[in-house]
Amino acid sequence: MHVSTFLWLDGQAEAVAAHYTNLFADSGIRDVQRDPDGRVTTVEFTLGGQRYVAYNGGAQYPLTPAVSLYAECATQQELDALWAGLADGGEEGPGGSLTDRFGVTWQVLPSQLRELLRSADPGTAQRVLSALHAMTRIEIQALVDAHDQR
């Protein structure tokens, strides 16, 4: 059994797969299916080794921020590069969220965030969350500073 993320799109499946696979390591397009007229219907691709399916199903099911893709970055450089690539032509949101030019919502957060919140007393956790929610693109050092503030 395989579990994959399925993206219902309005004619952008091939562009989505090409854009995302250029941003993530260990990624690639695995298969492109076309209808009898040669139009792309489905693109299967991997991001960071995880399988995704993009389907050109039409406009009847628009994407919503109620479901988002989550990318965890180990360094500020990695986070900044991914943020720039995903935000290009999209809209930045609060606390490390953005909606890319295809309408897909992303959470782009540092891998350190979990530890900063887990090891913190309630006051420290609140400072970290307040700092996080005040940002668009996340600055890891600012979260660390909020955590270490006395």
Short mmCIF file of C-alpha atoms in Angstrom, two decimals, residues 28-133:
data_model
loop_
_atom_site.label_atom_id
_atom_site.label_comp_id
_atom_site.label_asym_id
_atom_site.label_seq_id
_atom_site.Cartn_x
_atom_site.Cartn_y
_atom_site.Cartn_z
CA GLY A 28 12.08 14.19 -9.74
CA ILE A 29 9.25 13.61 -12.14
CA ARG A 30 8.48 9.89 -12.34
CA ASP A 31 5.67 9.74 -14.89
CA VAL A 32 3.59 12.01 -17.12
CA GLN A 33 0.29 10.72 -18.50
CA ARG A 34 -1.47 12.34 -21.44
CA ASP A 35 -4.92 12.10 -22.97
CA PRO A 36 -5.38 11.00 -26.62
CA ASP A 37 -4.93 14.64 -27.74
CA GLY A 38 -1.54 14.86 -26.01
CA ARG A 39 -2.66 17.08 -23.12
CA VAL A 40 -1.11 16.30 -19.73
CA THR A 41 -3.61 14.70 -17.36
CA THR A 42 -1.50 13.39 -14.49
CA VAL A 43 2.07 13.89 -13.30
CA GLU A 44 3.61 11.65 -10.67
CA PHE A 45 6.65 13.12 -8.93
CA THR A 46 8.68 12.89 -5.74
CA LEU A 47 9.78 15.63 -3.35
CA GLY A 48 12.43 14.68 -0.85
CA GLY A 49 11.68 11.05 -1.70
CA GLN A 50 7.93 11.39 -0.98
CA ARG A 51 5.45 10.63 -3.78
CA TYR A 52 2.96 13.20 -5.08
CA VAL A 53 0.38 13.08 -7.85
CA ALA A 54 -0.71 16.24 -9.68
CA TYR A 55 -3.92 15.93 -11.67
CA ASN A 56 -5.35 18.38 -14.20
CA GLY A 57 -8.93 17.90 -13.08
CA GLY A 58 -10.31 21.37 -13.77
CA ALA A 59 -11.53 24.33 -11.76
CA GLN A 60 -14.41 22.64 -9.92
CA TYR A 61 -12.24 21.82 -6.87
CA PRO A 62 -10.10 24.85 -5.98
CA LEU A 63 -7.22 24.49 -3.56
CA THR A 64 -7.74 25.77 -0.03
CA PRO A 65 -5.37 26.70 2.82
CA ALA A 66 -7.25 24.19 5.00
CA VAL A 67 -4.70 21.63 3.73
CA SER A 68 -1.09 22.66 3.31
CA LEU A 69 2.27 21.08 2.56
CA TYR A 70 4.82 21.20 5.36
CA ALA A 71 8.52 21.68 4.67
CA GLU A 72 10.99 21.47 7.53
CA CYS A 73 14.38 23.12 6.96
CA ALA A 74 17.57 22.46 8.92
CA THR A 75 19.35 25.77 8.27
CA GLN A 76 18.50 29.41 7.62
CA GLN A 77 20.12 29.15 4.20
CA GLU A 78 17.94 26.17 3.28
CA LEU A 79 14.82 27.91 4.62
CA ASP A 80 15.59 31.16 2.76
CA ALA A 81 16.18 29.37 -0.55
CA LEU A 82 13.00 27.31 -0.30
CA TRP A 83 10.97 30.33 0.82
CA ALA A 84 12.22 32.39 -2.13
CA GLY A 85 11.37 29.65 -4.61
CA LEU A 86 7.91 28.98 -3.24
CA ALA A 87 6.98 32.61 -2.58
CA ASP A 88 7.99 33.75 -6.09
CA GLY A 89 4.70 34.83 -7.65
CA GLY A 90 2.76 33.78 -4.56
CA GLU A 91 1.61 35.44 -1.36
CA GLU A 92 3.45 35.38 1.95
CA GLY A 93 1.43 34.67 5.06
CA PRO A 94 2.05 34.76 8.80
CA GLY A 95 4.23 32.44 10.82
CA GLY A 96 6.10 30.72 8.01
CA SER A 97 3.09 30.11 5.77
CA LEU A 98 2.70 31.12 2.15
CA THR A 99 0.51 30.36 -0.81
CA ASP A 100 2.56 29.74 -3.93
CA ARG A 101 1.74 30.89 -7.45
CA PHE A 102 -0.22 27.70 -8.07
CA GLY A 103 -2.49 28.23 -5.05
CA VAL A 104 -0.86 25.54 -2.89
CA THR A 105 -0.37 26.61 0.74
CA TRP A 106 2.92 25.73 2.43
CA GLN A 107 4.28 25.82 5.98
CA VAL A 108 8.03 26.44 5.76
CA LEU A 109 9.48 26.04 9.24
CA PRO A 110 12.82 25.26 10.86
CA SER A 111 13.40 21.78 12.25
CA GLN A 112 14.60 23.46 15.49
CA LEU A 113 11.13 24.83 16.21
CA ARG A 114 9.85 21.61 17.74
CA GLU A 115 12.75 21.47 20.18
CA LEU A 116 12.46 25.16 21.06
CA LEU A 117 8.84 24.57 22.02
CA ARG A 118 9.28 21.15 23.62
CA SER A 119 12.03 22.13 26.03
CA ALA A 120 10.39 25.37 27.02
CA ASP A 121 8.38 26.29 30.08
CA PRO A 122 5.00 27.85 29.19
CA GLY A 123 6.37 31.42 29.29
CA THR A 124 9.28 30.53 27.03
CA ALA A 125 7.04 28.66 24.63
CA GLN A 126 4.75 31.68 24.44
CA ARG A 127 7.70 33.96 23.61
CA VAL A 128 8.79 31.60 20.82
CA LEU A 129 5.24 31.38 19.43
CA SER A 130 4.80 35.15 19.63
CA ALA A 131 8.05 35.66 17.73
CA LEU A 132 7.01 33.02 15.16
CA HIS A 133 3.59 34.56 14.57
#
